[in-house]
Amino acid sequence: MKENTFDVPAYKFFAMKINDGRVSHTSDDYKFLITNNYMDNVILIPFENIDGLKAEEVRSLLATKEVFIFGTMYYESINFIKNYDKLNKPIGLCGINALYFDEVMLDKNSEKTIDKLYEEYMEENYISSNDNAKRMYRCFFERYQDGSYLKTKERIKRLEMRK
């Protein structure tokens, strides 16, 4: 990994859509699919494709009432999920750090951007998270929110001082 960065290239962030014709799913629906690797009816949307969109816009784009966002390690694998990257290589996911935004929460925050909602969650949970989750959070902060290592480092200091 490069020095002076929290941005880990192996960490990728996605929105997930269960593509079964229904517009509403529970958190348990998503967890079941991931845990059991039943990914046939799942669409993964790179976070870059929804970054900056309001919560309501993301729901409309995905045609869902809820939004499921997660960060994960991304690697090539023989045990692959049936999605392909730009080079048509199979991808695998591990170490998932997920957040389920339910319909009620999104209704209350429909004008906030999806990245801001994810950021707020990560900030609230940073101190109580394990080291692996913290690394992923720092990566997200630098890549999508702060744009620099120094700004993210300042954010982390601020979060740690709240403790």
mmCIF file of C-alpha atoms in Angstrom:
data_model
loop_
_atom_site.group_PDB
_atom_site.id
_atom_site.type_symbol
_atom_site.label_atom_id
_atom_site.label_comp_id
_atom_site.label_asym_id
_atom_site.label_seq_id
_atom_site.Cartn_x
_atom_site.Cartn_y
_atom_site.Cartn_z
ATOM 1 C CA MET A 1 0.000 0.000 0.000
ATOM 2 C CA LYS A 2 1.198 3.505 -0.732
ATOM 3 C CA GLU A 3 2.336 5.606 2.185
ATOM 4 C CA ASN A 4 0.219 8.542 3.335
ATOM 5 C CA THR A 5 -3.098 7.138 2.203
ATOM 6 C CA PHE A 6 -6.015 5.315 3.753
ATOM 7 C CA ASP A 7 -7.376 4.440 0.308
ATOM 8 C CA VAL A 8 -6.979 0.678 -0.051
ATOM 9 C CA PRO A 9 -7.500 -0.369 -3.700
ATOM 10 C CA ALA A 10 -8.884 -3.761 -2.613
ATOM 11 C CA TYR A 11 -11.787 -2.075 -0.795
ATOM 12 C CA LYS A 12 -14.802 -1.537 -3.010
ATOM 13 C CA PHE A 13 -18.185 -0.097 -2.134
ATOM 14 C CA PHE A 14 -21.481 -1.141 -3.702
ATOM 15 C CA ALA A 15 -25.222 -0.765 -3.535
ATOM 16 C CA MET A 16 -27.038 -4.056 -3.899
ATOM 17 C CA LYS A 17 -30.391 -4.631 -5.544
ATOM 18 C CA ILE A 18 -32.321 -7.853 -5.237
ATOM 19 C CA ASN A 19 -33.697 -8.278 -8.724
ATOM 20 C CA ASP A 20 -36.765 -10.422 -8.094
ATOM 21 C CA GLY A 21 -39.517 -8.020 -9.157
ATOM 22 C CA ARG A 22 -40.352 -6.908 -5.604
ATOM 23 C CA VAL A 23 -39.743 -3.325 -4.499
ATOM 24 C CA SER A 24 -39.275 -4.043 -0.813
ATOM 25 C CA HIS A 25 -36.874 -6.378 0.995
ATOM 26 C CA THR A 26 -35.790 -6.776 4.589
ATOM 27 C CA SER A 27 -32.292 -6.621 5.963
ATOM 28 C CA ASP A 28 -32.567 -10.361 6.539
ATOM 29 C CA ASP A 29 -33.305 -10.905 2.826
ATOM 30 C CA TYR A 30 -29.981 -9.275 1.928
ATOM 31 C CA LYS A 31 -28.042 -11.047 4.673
ATOM 32 C CA PHE A 32 -29.456 -14.406 3.627
ATOM 33 C CA LEU A 33 -28.378 -13.941 0.016
ATOM 34 C CA ILE A 34 -24.867 -12.853 0.966
ATOM 35 C CA THR A 35 -24.348 -15.464 3.671
ATOM 36 C CA ASN A 36 -25.516 -18.293 1.427
ATOM 37 C CA ASN A 37 -23.929 -16.887 -1.747
ATOM 38 C CA TYR A 38 -27.275 -16.888 -3.601
ATOM 39 C CA MET A 39 -26.340 -14.081 -5.938
ATOM 40 C CA ASP A 40 -28.245 -15.081 -9.094
ATOM 41 C CA ASN A 41 -30.919 -12.402 -8.610
ATOM 42 C CA VAL A 42 -28.604 -9.680 -7.333
ATOM 43 C CA ILE A 43 -27.289 -6.619 -9.090
ATOM 44 C CA LEU A 44 -24.227 -4.883 -7.668
ATOM 45 C CA ILE A 45 -23.972 -1.165 -8.409
ATOM 46 C CA PRO A 46 -20.529 0.395 -7.850
ATOM 47 C CA PHE A 47 -20.802 3.185 -5.299
ATOM 48 C CA GLU A 48 -19.308 5.604 -7.827
ATOM 49 C CA ASN A 49 -22.533 5.256 -9.815
ATOM 50 C CA ILE A 50 -24.711 6.557 -6.962
ATOM 51 C CA ASP A 51 -22.276 8.814 -5.101
ATOM 52 C CA GLY A 52 -23.758 12.292 -4.691
ATOM 53 C CA LEU A 53 -27.327 11.237 -5.493
ATOM 54 C CA LYS A 54 -30.070 12.007 -2.991
ATOM 55 C CA ALA A 55 -31.523 9.030 -1.126
ATOM 56 C CA GLU A 56 -34.787 9.399 -3.033
ATOM 57 C CA GLU A 57 -32.936 9.409 -6.361
ATOM 58 C CA VAL A 58 -31.100 6.202 -5.440
ATOM 59 C CA ARG A 59 -34.363 4.512 -4.469
ATOM 60 C CA SER A 60 -35.917 5.598 -7.740
ATOM 61 C CA LEU A 61 -32.902 4.437 -9.744
ATOM 62 C CA LEU A 62 -32.932 1.033 -8.047
ATOM 63 C CA ALA A 63 -36.757 0.803 -7.977
ATOM 64 C CA THR A 64 -36.664 -0.164 -4.295
ATOM 65 C CA LYS A 65 -38.052 1.198 -1.043
ATOM 66 C CA GLU A 66 -34.850 0.401 0.853
ATOM 67 C CA VAL A 67 -31.153 0.790 0.020
ATOM 68 C CA PHE A 68 -28.452 -1.707 0.943
ATOM 69 C CA ILE A 69 -24.889 -0.359 0.815
ATOM 70 C CA PHE A 70 -21.753 -2.281 1.658
ATOM 71 C CA GLY A 71 -18.000 -2.168 1.561
ATOM 72 C CA THR A 72 -15.992 -5.290 0.868
ATOM 73 C CA MET A 73 -12.676 -6.737 -0.168
ATOM 74 C CA TYR A 74 -12.693 -7.266 -3.902
ATOM 75 C CA TYR A 75 -10.630 -10.000 -5.450
ATOM 76 C CA GLU A 76 -10.530 -12.381 -8.366
ATOM 77 C CA SER A 77 -11.660 -15.814 -7.362
ATOM 78 C CA ILE A 78 -12.621 -19.206 -8.695
ATOM 79 C CA ASN A 79 -15.566 -19.182 -6.240
ATOM 80 C CA PHE A 80 -17.133 -16.200 -7.901
ATOM 81 C CA ILE A 81 -20.337 -14.272 -7.697
ATOM 82 C CA LYS A 82 -22.099 -14.138 -11.055
ATOM 83 C CA ASN A 83 -21.109 -10.565 -11.839
ATOM 84 C CA TYR A 84 -18.175 -9.571 -13.967
ATOM 85 C CA ASP A 85 -15.818 -6.630 -13.959
ATOM 86 C CA LYS A 86 -14.823 -4.668 -17.066
ATOM 87 C CA LEU A 87 -12.370 -7.382 -18.115
ATOM 88 C CA ASN A 88 -15.016 -10.113 -17.780
ATOM 89 C CA LYS A 89 -13.128 -11.675 -14.887
ATOM 90 C CA PRO A 90 -15.157 -13.231 -12.106
ATOM 91 C CA ILE A 91 -15.197 -11.313 -8.848
ATOM 92 C CA GLY A 92 -15.486 -12.461 -5.273
ATOM 93 C CA LEU A 93 -16.514 -10.607 -2.152
ATOM 94 C CA CYS A 94 -15.365 -11.069 1.418
ATOM 95 C CA GLY A 95 -15.234 -9.088 4.636
ATOM 96 C CA ILE A 96 -18.525 -7.365 3.986
ATOM 97 C CA ASN A 97 -19.353 -4.304 6.080
ATOM 98 C CA ALA A 98 -22.993 -3.576 5.255
ATOM 99 C CA LEU A 99 -25.634 -1.011 6.068
ATOM 100 C CA TYR A 100 -29.353 -1.393 5.409
ATOM 101 C CA PHE A 101 -31.350 1.843 5.049
ATOM 102 C CA ASP A 102 -35.017 0.998 5.580
ATOM 103 C CA GLU A 103 -37.984 2.764 4.024
ATOM 104 C CA VAL A 104 -38.809 4.854 7.117
ATOM 105 C CA MET A 105 -35.250 6.110 7.515
ATOM 106 C CA LEU A 106 -35.002 6.991 3.822
ATOM 107 C CA ASP A 107 -38.366 8.773 3.905
ATOM 108 C CA LYS A 108 -37.041 10.980 6.733
ATOM 109 C CA ASN A 109 -33.755 11.621 4.892
ATOM 110 C CA SER A 110 -34.887 11.639 1.266
ATOM 111 C CA GLU A 111 -33.102 14.932 0.494
ATOM 112 C CA LYS A 112 -29.746 13.856 1.936
ATOM 113 C CA THR A 113 -27.211 12.308 -0.393
ATOM 114 C CA ILE A 114 -26.583 8.600 -0.010
ATOM 115 C CA ASP A 115 -22.872 9.152 0.619
ATOM 116 C CA LYS A 116 -23.714 11.558 3.462
ATOM 117 C CA LEU A 117 -26.012 8.983 5.079
ATOM 118 C CA TYR A 118 -23.300 6.306 4.834
ATOM 119 C CA GLU A 119 -20.714 8.776 6.165
ATOM 120 C CA GLU A 120 -22.905 9.671 9.172
ATOM 121 C CA TYR A 121 -23.337 5.994 10.008
ATOM 122 C CA MET A 122 -19.591 5.374 9.817
ATOM 123 C CA GLU A 123 -18.783 8.383 11.979
ATOM 124 C CA GLU A 124 -21.298 7.315 14.643
ATOM 125 C CA ASN A 125 -19.879 3.799 14.747
ATOM 126 C CA TYR A 126 -16.189 4.477 14.164
ATOM 127 C CA ILE A 127 -14.960 4.296 17.775
ATOM 128 C CA SER A 128 -16.885 1.124 18.617
ATOM 129 C CA SER A 129 -15.881 -0.691 15.399
ATOM 130 C CA ASN A 130 -13.148 -3.282 15.061
ATOM 131 C CA ASP A 131 -9.850 -2.468 13.354
ATOM 132 C CA ASN A 132 -10.877 -3.976 10.005
ATOM 133 C CA ALA A 133 -14.067 -1.906 9.875
ATOM 134 C CA LYS A 134 -12.129 1.227 10.843
ATOM 135 C CA ARG A 135 -9.720 0.680 7.948
ATOM 136 C CA MET A 136 -12.663 0.397 5.571
ATOM 137 C CA TYR A 137 -14.288 3.523 7.034
ATOM 138 C CA ARG A 138 -11.061 5.511 6.636
ATOM 139 C CA CYS A 139 -10.825 4.357 3.037
ATOM 140 C CA PHE A 140 -14.399 5.518 2.366
ATOM 141 C CA PHE A 141 -13.780 8.875 4.056
ATOM 142 C CA GLU A 142 -10.681 9.561 1.990
ATOM 143 C CA ARG A 143 -12.024 8.251 -1.318
ATOM 144 C CA TYR A 144 -15.568 9.662 -1.263
ATOM 145 C CA GLN A 145 -15.744 12.429 1.322
ATOM 146 C CA ASP A 146 -12.453 14.096 2.137
ATOM 147 C CA GLY A 147 -10.416 13.607 -1.005
ATOM 148 C CA SER A 148 -7.118 13.580 0.866
ATOM 149 C CA TYR A 149 -5.194 11.657 3.465
ATOM 150 C CA LEU A 150 -4.624 14.751 5.612
ATOM 151 C CA LYS A 151 -8.313 15.682 5.766
ATOM 152 C CA THR A 152 -9.224 12.113 6.683
ATOM 153 C CA LYS A 153 -6.508 12.048 9.324
ATOM 154 C CA GLU A 154 -8.016 15.223 10.842
ATOM 155 C CA ARG A 155 -11.484 13.627 10.783
ATOM 156 C CA ILE A 156 -10.203 10.536 12.608
ATOM 157 C CA LYS A 157 -8.552 12.697 15.278
ATOM 158 C CA ARG A 158 -11.841 14.548 15.753
ATOM 159 C CA LEU A 159 -13.773 11.267 16.054
ATOM 160 C CA GLU A 160 -11.275 9.867 18.543
ATOM 161 C CA MET A 161 -11.448 13.037 20.648
ATOM 162 C CA ARG A 162 -15.238 12.614 21.004
ATOM 163 C CA LYS A 163 -14.511 9.411 22.882
#
